[in-house]
């Protein structure tokens, strides 16, 4: 197969053996008390090292950044040491792996927060969605607005998490700026009604994102830093009055950071790729100078075409990687894909996590 999708590519400082990326996938199998990953994670990511790049499941940068049970962290030495076993395993297979740095903001519940406190957000506005707690699906709690001093401290939490990520052997980080979590809450009008330097026009609503990028790239270099955005996704109750105009401001400003990649969810997260009148991913993509990673509902032919036509440098696949550890090989051979079992997507053990067969297993 000579398609460009299967050819080598270097994004910033990350040299990949192909253009197929494993998208970040929340699986809720970390230790709920200390946020460490386990032997099972070592095996899960090792199995998927054929991806040109693995982006880990979303990983909180601080205790207040947590919003669901059993998600991993990257803010303690124990968490970093556990992740080091994952990165070693992926590297031993010739793969590359970055950790997704995550702060949920208001998508949390008091029962998941230190001291049972309210979650934090740009403004005290509830998301009106559910999160997954020890009691199953529960409404997210009403958040309280961060003070300016707390915003600065949160930026430092991103910096420290990025430093720990490098210590844990990651090839870099992806800053999670998508899907209605903290950075997206700052960016969008429905969740940000601040009247200080972090709210109001897009220059102010984007300030937190750029302060995070300043800190992370200062710490580990832009060439090891990626960013995920979802300009038009309604995920987690997020809403913006004019996303096209806002992101036409944000995207060109990213060019100054020398980022490894920009990862775009090109529609509704995990859903439709259709956009509203006046919305254009293509127009945003043209404003970015670096490596462009496309995501959302790509199949084999769409991915081959997107890379061949220069519409994307990299294509990230999410759900297909859950059920197909050897997804790259299957796409290369145009082999059939396994279907994932939704009942084991979130939480549980090895079942539905490390027990999906490769083509080799199937023919044995
Ligand atoms: C599914 C379930 C929980 C979290 C995202 C981190 O949407 C997530 C997530 C996805 O970015």
Tab-separated table of C-alpha atoms and ligand atoms in Angstrom:
chain	number	residue	atom	x	y	z
A	1	UNK	CA	0.000	0.000	0.000
A	2	UNK	CA	1.599	3.245	-1.135
A	3	UNK	CA	-1.069	5.654	0.102
A	4	UNK	CA	0.354	8.716	1.880
A	5	UNK	CA	-1.800	7.809	4.926
A	6	UNK	CA	0.634	4.967	5.614
A	7	UNK	CA	3.796	7.022	5.089
A	8	UNK	CA	6.112	8.509	7.713
A	9	UNK	CA	5.559	11.988	9.014
A	10	UNK	CA	7.234	14.255	11.531
A	11	UNK	CA	4.953	16.627	13.423
A	12	UNK	CA	7.071	19.185	15.252
A	13	UNK	CA	9.524	17.068	17.247
A	14	UNK	CA	7.539	13.820	16.965
A	15	UNK	CA	8.588	11.400	14.201
A	16	UNK	CA	5.773	8.986	13.356
A	17	UNK	CA	5.798	5.802	11.265
A	18	UNK	CA	2.410	6.597	9.689
A	19	UNK	CA	-0.301	9.308	9.704
A	20	UNK	CA	-2.862	7.369	11.746
A	21	UNK	CA	-3.315	8.638	15.297
A	22	UNK	CA	-5.104	6.979	18.197
A	23	UNK	CA	-7.450	9.691	19.471
A	24	UNK	CA	-7.815	10.261	23.224
A	25	UNK	CA	-10.399	7.850	24.664
A	26	UNK	CA	-11.725	8.004	28.223
A	27	UNK	CA	-11.927	4.431	29.582
A	28	UNK	CA	-12.278	4.897	33.398
A	29	UNK	CA	-9.965	2.119	34.526
A	30	UNK	CA	-7.385	4.048	36.587
A	31	UNK	CA	-7.060	3.771	40.368
A	32	UNK	CA	-9.783	6.056	41.708
A	33	UNK	CA	-7.856	7.016	44.840
A	34	UNK	CA	-4.448	7.921	43.469
A	35	UNK	CA	-5.092	8.350	39.720
A	36	UNK	CA	-2.411	5.848	38.691
A	37	UNK	CA	-2.550	3.613	35.636
A	38	UNK	CA	-1.949	-0.125	35.968
A	39	UNK	CA	-0.513	-3.195	34.193
A	40	UNK	CA	-3.740	-3.279	32.205
A	41	UNK	CA	-3.000	0.173	30.759
A	42	UNK	CA	0.541	-0.913	29.906
A	43	UNK	CA	-0.919	-3.787	27.899
A	44	UNK	CA	-3.735	-1.705	26.315
A	45	UNK	CA	-1.416	1.004	24.996
A	46	UNK	CA	1.319	-1.502	24.030
A	47	UNK	CA	-1.247	-3.325	21.859
A	48	UNK	CA	-2.039	-0.073	20.050
A	49	UNK	CA	1.573	1.066	19.458
A	50	UNK	CA	1.185	0.508	15.701
A	51	UNK	CA	-0.502	3.913	15.553
A	52	UNK	CA	1.784	6.648	14.232
A	53	UNK	CA	0.982	8.413	17.499
A	54	UNK	CA	-1.076	7.515	20.555
A	55	UNK	CA	-2.812	10.322	22.429
A	56	UNK	CA	-3.675	8.988	25.880
A	57	UNK	CA	-7.080	9.165	27.466
A	58	UNK	CA	-7.762	12.569	29.023
A	59	UNK	CA	-5.600	12.897	32.149
A	60	UNK	CA	-6.215	15.467	34.885
A	61	UNK	CA	-3.506	18.000	35.722
A	62	UNK	CA	-4.699	18.509	39.312
A	63	UNK	CA	-7.182	17.066	41.822
A	64	UNK	CA	-9.747	19.804	41.021
A	65	UNK	CA	-9.332	19.007	37.323
A	66	UNK	CA	-11.065	15.653	37.828
A	67	UNK	CA	-14.690	15.154	36.813
A	68	UNK	CA	-15.358	11.434	36.454
A	69	UNK	CA	-14.465	8.351	38.482
A	70	UNK	CA	-11.357	6.351	37.643
A	71	UNK	CA	-9.665	8.794	35.290
A	72	UNK	CA	-5.860	8.991	35.517
A	73	UNK	CA	-3.789	11.965	36.614
A	74	UNK	CA	-0.422	13.500	35.772
A	75	UNK	CA	0.189	15.644	38.838
A	76	UNK	CA	1.981	13.278	41.268
A	77	UNK	CA	5.292	11.400	41.118
A	78	UNK	CA	3.406	8.097	41.585
A	79	UNK	CA	1.214	8.857	38.557
A	80	UNK	CA	4.274	9.751	36.465
A	81	UNK	CA	6.076	6.558	37.542
A	82	UNK	CA	3.057	4.463	36.527
A	83	UNK	CA	2.808	6.239	33.156
A	84	UNK	CA	6.556	5.622	32.606
A	85	UNK	CA	5.784	1.912	32.330
A	86	UNK	CA	3.252	2.726	29.589
A	87	UNK	CA	5.597	4.989	27.627
A	88	UNK	CA	8.434	2.422	27.886
A	89	UNK	CA	6.133	-0.303	26.530
A	90	UNK	CA	4.944	1.851	23.604
A	91	UNK	CA	8.498	2.938	22.761
A	92	UNK	CA	9.725	-0.682	22.884
A	93	UNK	CA	7.206	-1.402	20.101
A	94	UNK	CA	8.431	1.578	18.055
A	95	UNK	CA	5.420	3.765	18.830
A	96	UNK	CA	5.054	7.369	19.989
A	97	UNK	CA	2.778	8.593	22.770
A	98	UNK	CA	1.685	11.957	24.184
A	99	UNK	CA	-0.493	12.514	27.237
A	100	UNK	CA	-3.661	14.587	26.991
A	101	UNK	CA	-3.606	17.318	29.661
A	102	UNK	CA	-7.120	17.803	31.013
A	103	UNK	CA	-8.958	20.063	33.407
A	104	UNK	CA	-12.711	19.443	33.418
A	105	UNK	CA	-13.713	22.788	34.949
A	106	UNK	CA	-17.469	22.662	35.619
A	107	UNK	CA	-17.951	19.115	34.250
A	108	UNK	CA	-17.570	17.597	37.685
A	109	UNK	CA	-19.409	16.806	40.877
A	110	UNK	CA	-18.763	17.798	44.485
A	111	UNK	CA	-18.241	14.115	45.359
A	112	UNK	CA	-15.222	14.031	43.025
A	113	UNK	CA	-13.669	17.261	44.282
A	114	UNK	CA	-11.130	17.670	47.107
A	115	UNK	CA	-13.027	18.351	50.353
A	116	UNK	CA	-16.385	17.977	48.572
A	117	UNK	CA	-16.088	21.554	47.249
A	118	UNK	CA	-17.882	22.980	44.217
A	119	UNK	CA	-16.073	22.459	40.891
A	120	UNK	CA	-14.386	25.527	39.387
A	121	UNK	CA	-15.176	27.306	36.110
A	122	UNK	CA	-14.825	30.701	34.413
A	123	UNK	CA	-18.281	31.649	35.730
A	124	UNK	CA	-20.794	30.139	38.156
A	125	UNK	CA	-22.965	28.661	35.401
A	126	UNK	CA	-24.025	25.017	35.471
A	127	UNK	CA	-23.365	22.890	32.398
A	128	UNK	CA	-26.695	21.097	32.804
A	129	UNK	CA	-25.227	17.739	31.814
A	130	UNK	CA	-24.376	14.474	33.554
A	131	UNK	CA	-21.099	13.106	34.797
A	132	UNK	CA	-20.148	9.659	36.034
A	133	UNK	CA	-19.696	9.434	39.817
A	134	UNK	CA	-19.649	6.625	42.392
A	135	UNK	CA	-23.452	6.757	42.229
A	136	UNK	CA	-23.663	6.327	38.463
A	137	UNK	CA	-24.726	9.180	36.176
A	138	UNK	CA	-25.409	12.349	38.184
A	139	UNK	CA	-26.028	15.990	37.245
A	140	UNK	CA	-22.841	18.069	37.231
A	141	UNK	CA	-22.650	20.369	40.280
A	142	UNK	CA	-23.025	24.130	40.096
A	143	UNK	CA	-19.481	25.529	39.801
A	144	UNK	CA	-17.948	28.610	41.398
A	145	UNK	CA	-15.981	31.177	39.391
A	146	UNK	CA	-12.186	31.037	39.574
A	147	UNK	CA	-10.411	34.088	41.002
A	148	UNK	CA	-7.628	35.644	38.906
A	149	UNK	CA	-5.039	34.242	41.344
A	150	UNK	CA	-6.569	30.779	40.919
A	151	UNK	CA	-6.443	31.128	37.130
A	152	UNK	CA	-2.700	31.857	37.352
A	153	UNK	CA	-2.250	28.860	39.676
A	154	UNK	CA	-4.165	26.646	37.227
A	155	UNK	CA	-1.854	27.745	34.400
A	156	UNK	CA	1.059	26.665	36.619
A	157	UNK	CA	-0.647	23.295	37.136
A	158	UNK	CA	-0.553	22.798	33.345
A	159	UNK	CA	3.143	23.708	33.349
A	160	UNK	CA	3.943	21.237	36.137
A	161	UNK	CA	1.915	18.490	34.456
A	162	UNK	CA	3.827	19.051	31.194
A	163	UNK	CA	7.147	18.777	33.048
A	164	UNK	CA	5.974	15.566	34.756
A	165	UNK	CA	4.839	14.204	31.378
A	166	UNK	CA	8.361	14.516	30.020
A	167	UNK	CA	9.704	12.873	33.180
A	168	UNK	CA	7.236	10.029	32.536
A	169	UNK	CA	8.796	9.480	29.107
A	170	UNK	CA	6.034	10.947	26.948
A	171	UNK	CA	7.006	12.306	23.521
A	172	UNK	CA	4.979	15.394	24.351
A	173	UNK	CA	1.521	16.497	25.440
A	174	UNK	CA	-1.800	17.383	23.877
A	175	UNK	CA	-3.543	20.271	25.613
A	176	UNK	CA	-7.261	19.411	25.778
A	177	UNK	CA	-8.950	22.590	24.618
A	178	UNK	CA	-12.096	20.832	23.369
A	179	UNK	CA	-15.406	19.248	24.346
A	180	UNK	CA	-16.725	21.746	26.853
A	181	UNK	CA	-13.978	21.337	29.470
A	182	UNK	CA	-12.164	24.187	31.235
A	183	UNK	CA	-10.309	25.771	28.296
A	184	UNK	CA	-13.390	25.522	26.053
A	185	UNK	CA	-15.489	26.987	28.891
A	186	UNK	CA	-13.263	30.069	28.851
A	187	UNK	CA	-13.371	30.303	25.049
A	188	UNK	CA	-17.141	30.183	24.635
A	189	UNK	CA	-19.751	32.763	25.486
A	190	UNK	CA	-22.323	30.424	27.067
A	191	UNK	CA	-19.968	29.485	29.918
A	192	UNK	CA	-17.877	32.660	30.281
A	193	UNK	CA	-19.554	35.794	31.586
A	194	UNK	CA	-16.504	37.218	33.341
A	195	UNK	CA	-15.981	40.966	33.283
A	196	UNK	CA	-12.223	40.884	33.933
A	197	UNK	CA	-9.292	40.231	31.536
A	198	UNK	CA	-10.503	36.631	30.968
A	199	UNK	CA	-14.029	37.414	29.770
A	200	UNK	CA	-15.834	39.595	27.254
A	201	UNK	CA	-14.456	39.656	23.707
A	202	UNK	CA	-12.598	36.704	22.220
A	203	UNK	CA	-9.219	38.397	22.929
A	204	UNK	CA	-10.127	38.023	26.604
A	205	UNK	CA	-11.921	34.659	26.451
A	206	UNK	CA	-8.882	33.182	24.667
A	207	UNK	CA	-6.415	34.577	27.219
A	208	UNK	CA	-6.524	31.469	29.418
A	209	UNK	CA	-5.787	29.158	26.447
A	210	UNK	CA	-2.819	31.281	25.411
A	211	UNK	CA	-1.473	31.527	28.967
A	212	UNK	CA	-1.639	27.715	29.177
A	213	UNK	CA	0.166	27.399	25.832
A	214	UNK	CA	2.781	29.956	26.941
A	215	UNK	CA	3.467	27.943	30.110
A	216	UNK	CA	3.475	24.497	28.489
A	217	UNK	CA	5.597	25.458	25.478
A	218	UNK	CA	7.992	27.396	27.716
A	219	UNK	CA	8.375	24.257	29.833
A	220	UNK	CA	8.704	21.527	27.172
A	221	UNK	CA	8.878	23.305	23.790
A	222	UNK	CA	6.205	23.948	21.167
A	223	UNK	CA	7.529	21.024	19.093
A	224	UNK	CA	6.342	18.663	21.842
A	225	UNK	CA	2.997	20.390	22.385
A	226	UNK	CA	-0.221	19.662	20.498
A	227	UNK	CA	-3.651	21.224	20.976
A	228	UNK	CA	-7.147	19.788	20.516
A	229	UNK	CA	-10.053	22.096	19.711
A	230	UNK	CA	-13.732	21.512	18.889
A	231	UNK	CA	-14.958	24.872	17.573
A	232	UNK	CA	-18.453	23.727	16.572
A	233	UNK	CA	-19.165	20.857	18.966
A	234	UNK	CA	-21.988	21.184	21.495
A	235	UNK	CA	-20.283	18.593	23.748
A	236	UNK	CA	-20.957	18.905	27.479
A	237	UNK	CA	-23.501	21.704	27.162
A	238	UNK	CA	-21.063	24.192	25.626
A	239	UNK	CA	-22.335	27.008	23.411
A	240	UNK	CA	-20.820	29.963	21.619
A	241	UNK	CA	-22.556	32.898	19.962
A	242	UNK	CA	-20.148	33.098	16.991
A	243	UNK	CA	-17.631	30.238	16.849
A	244	UNK	CA	-16.450	30.965	13.287
A	245	UNK	CA	-15.348	34.500	14.185
A	246	UNK	CA	-13.896	33.403	17.517
A	247	UNK	CA	-11.801	30.595	16.065
A	248	UNK	CA	-10.673	32.768	13.139
A	249	UNK	CA	-9.073	34.839	15.910
A	250	UNK	CA	-7.667	31.865	17.882
A	251	UNK	CA	-6.200	29.691	15.097
A	252	UNK	CA	-3.795	32.211	13.469
A	253	UNK	CA	-2.432	33.090	16.910
A	254	UNK	CA	-1.423	29.450	17.362
A	255	UNK	CA	1.163	29.877	14.593
A	256	UNK	CA	3.474	31.710	16.974
A	257	UNK	CA	3.919	28.633	19.190
A	258	UNK	CA	5.552	26.203	16.724
A	259	UNK	CA	3.130	23.512	17.899
A	260	UNK	CA	3.626	19.841	17.035
A	261	UNK	CA	0.046	19.705	15.748
A	262	UNK	CA	-3.449	21.142	15.846
A	263	UNK	CA	-6.063	18.431	16.382
A	264	UNK	CA	-9.554	19.435	15.268
A	265	UNK	CA	-12.846	17.725	16.021
A	266	UNK	CA	-14.556	18.622	12.762
A	267	UNK	CA	-18.172	18.670	13.918
A	268	UNK	CA	-20.159	17.373	16.901
A	269	UNK	CA	-17.874	15.201	19.068
A	270	UNK	CA	-18.462	11.552	18.187
A	271	UNK	CA	-21.405	12.613	16.063
A	272	UNK	CA	-22.375	14.489	12.932
A	273	UNK	CA	-19.814	16.234	10.722
A	274	UNK	CA	-22.495	18.599	9.430
A	275	UNK	CA	-21.916	22.274	10.248
A	276	UNK	CA	-24.300	25.182	10.334
A	277	UNK	CA	-24.494	27.895	7.707
A	278	UNK	CA	-21.431	30.144	7.896
A	279	UNK	CA	-19.287	27.555	9.721
A	280	UNK	CA	-16.197	26.171	7.986
A	281	UNK	CA	-13.428	23.888	9.251
A	282	UNK	CA	-11.692	24.330	5.894
A	283	UNK	CA	-11.438	28.087	6.453
A	284	UNK	CA	-9.934	27.534	9.917
A	285	UNK	CA	-7.499	24.891	8.666
A	286	UNK	CA	-6.156	27.354	6.061
A	287	UNK	CA	-5.224	29.752	8.873
A	288	UNK	CA	-2.894	27.227	10.552
A	289	UNK	CA	0.741	26.817	9.432
A	290	UNK	CA	1.668	23.595	11.223
A	291	UNK	CA	0.672	19.924	11.157
A	292	UNK	CA	-3.100	19.501	10.955
A	293	UNK	CA	-4.720	16.452	12.568
A	294	UNK	CA	-8.278	15.771	11.449
A	295	UNK	CA	-10.792	13.880	13.592
A	296	UNK	CA	-14.429	12.824	13.777
A	297	UNK	CA	-16.115	10.055	11.861
A	298	UNK	CA	-13.302	9.267	9.410
A	299	UNK	CA	-13.338	5.898	7.703
A	300	UNK	CA	-10.509	4.354	5.715
A	301	UNK	CA	-11.324	5.991	2.386
A	302	UNK	CA	-11.975	9.415	3.916
A	303	UNK	CA	-8.624	9.243	5.700
A	304	UNK	CA	-6.744	8.120	2.580
A	305	UNK	CA	-8.346	10.942	0.570
A	306	UNK	CA	-7.817	13.625	3.229
A	307	UNK	CA	-4.074	12.930	3.419
A	308	UNK	CA	-3.658	12.384	-0.342
A	309	UNK	CA	-5.401	15.690	-1.096
A	310	UNK	CA	-3.405	17.581	1.538
A	311	UNK	CA	-6.536	18.345	3.567
A	312	UNK	CA	-4.917	16.745	6.618
A	313	UNK	CA	-1.404	15.691	7.620
A	314	UNK	CA	-2.663	13.237	10.227
A	315	UNK	CA	-6.019	11.564	10.891
A	316	UNK	CA	-7.092	10.569	14.418
A	317	UNK	CA	-9.392	7.564	14.897
A	318	UNK	CA	-11.179	7.100	18.221
A	319	UNK	CA	-13.724	4.336	18.614
A	320	UNK	CA	-12.176	2.085	15.910
A	321	UNK	CA	-9.035	1.869	18.084
A	322	UNK	CA	-11.042	0.505	21.031
A	323	UNK	CA	-11.954	-2.708	19.213
A	324	UNK	CA	-9.004	-2.917	16.801
A	325	UNK	CA	-5.618	-2.814	18.508
A	326	UNK	CA	-3.978	-3.371	15.105
A	327	UNK	CA	-6.110	-0.735	13.363
A	328	UNK	CA	-3.234	0.531	11.202
A	329	UNK	CA	-2.563	-2.968	9.851
A	330	UNK	CA	-6.263	-3.540	9.216
A	331	UNK	CA	-6.553	-0.254	7.307
A	332	UNK	CA	-3.381	-1.004	5.354
A	333	UNK	CA	-4.809	-4.357	4.223
A	334	UNK	CA	-8.379	-3.067	3.966
A	335	UNK	CA	-9.332	-5.859	6.388
A	336	UNK	CA	-12.649	-5.938	8.278
A	337	UNK	CA	-12.879	-4.070	11.595
A	338	UNK	CA	-14.158	-5.459	14.909
A	339	UNK	CA	-17.166	-3.715	16.437
A	340	UNK	CA	-16.663	-2.329	19.956
A	341	UNK	CA	-18.905	-3.346	22.859
A	342	UNK	CA	-20.378	-0.108	24.241
A	343	UNK	CA	-21.130	-1.676	27.628
A	344	UNK	CA	-17.379	-1.910	28.348
A	345	UNK	CA	-16.319	1.518	26.998
A	346	UNK	CA	-16.303	3.194	30.427
A	347	UNK	CA	-15.106	1.345	33.528
A	348	UNK	CA	-14.440	-2.310	34.239
A	349	UNK	CA	-11.317	-4.397	33.764
A	350	UNK	CA	-9.647	-6.305	30.965
A	351	UNK	CA	-12.909	-7.217	29.232
A	352	UNK	CA	-13.473	-4.829	26.356
A	353	UNK	CA	-10.095	-3.214	27.071
A	354	UNK	CA	-7.190	-5.552	26.357
A	355	UNK	CA	-9.031	-8.570	24.911
A	356	UNK	CA	-9.886	-7.417	21.368
A	357	UNK	CA	-8.161	-9.632	18.781
A	358	UNK	CA	-5.629	-8.633	16.151
A	359	UNK	CA	-5.789	-10.071	12.629
A	360	UNK	CA	-3.019	-12.427	13.688
A	361	UNK	CA	-5.052	-13.668	16.661
A	362	UNK	CA	-8.017	-14.233	14.356
A	363	UNK	CA	-6.069	-16.317	11.844
A	364	UNK	CA	-4.379	-18.434	14.576
B	1	LIG	C1	-16.221	10.490	27.222
B	1	LIG	C2	-16.499	10.315	28.558
B	1	LIG	C3	-15.872	11.114	29.496
B	1	LIG	C4	-14.962	12.085	29.077
B	1	LIG	C5	-13.951	14.119	26.077
B	1	LIG	C6	-12.580	13.484	27.965
B	1	LIG	O1	-15.038	14.074	25.530
B	1	LIG	C7	-13.709	13.286	27.289
B	1	LIG	C8	-14.690	12.260	27.723
B	1	LIG	C9	-15.326	11.448	26.800
B	1	LIG	O2	-13.042	14.854	25.666
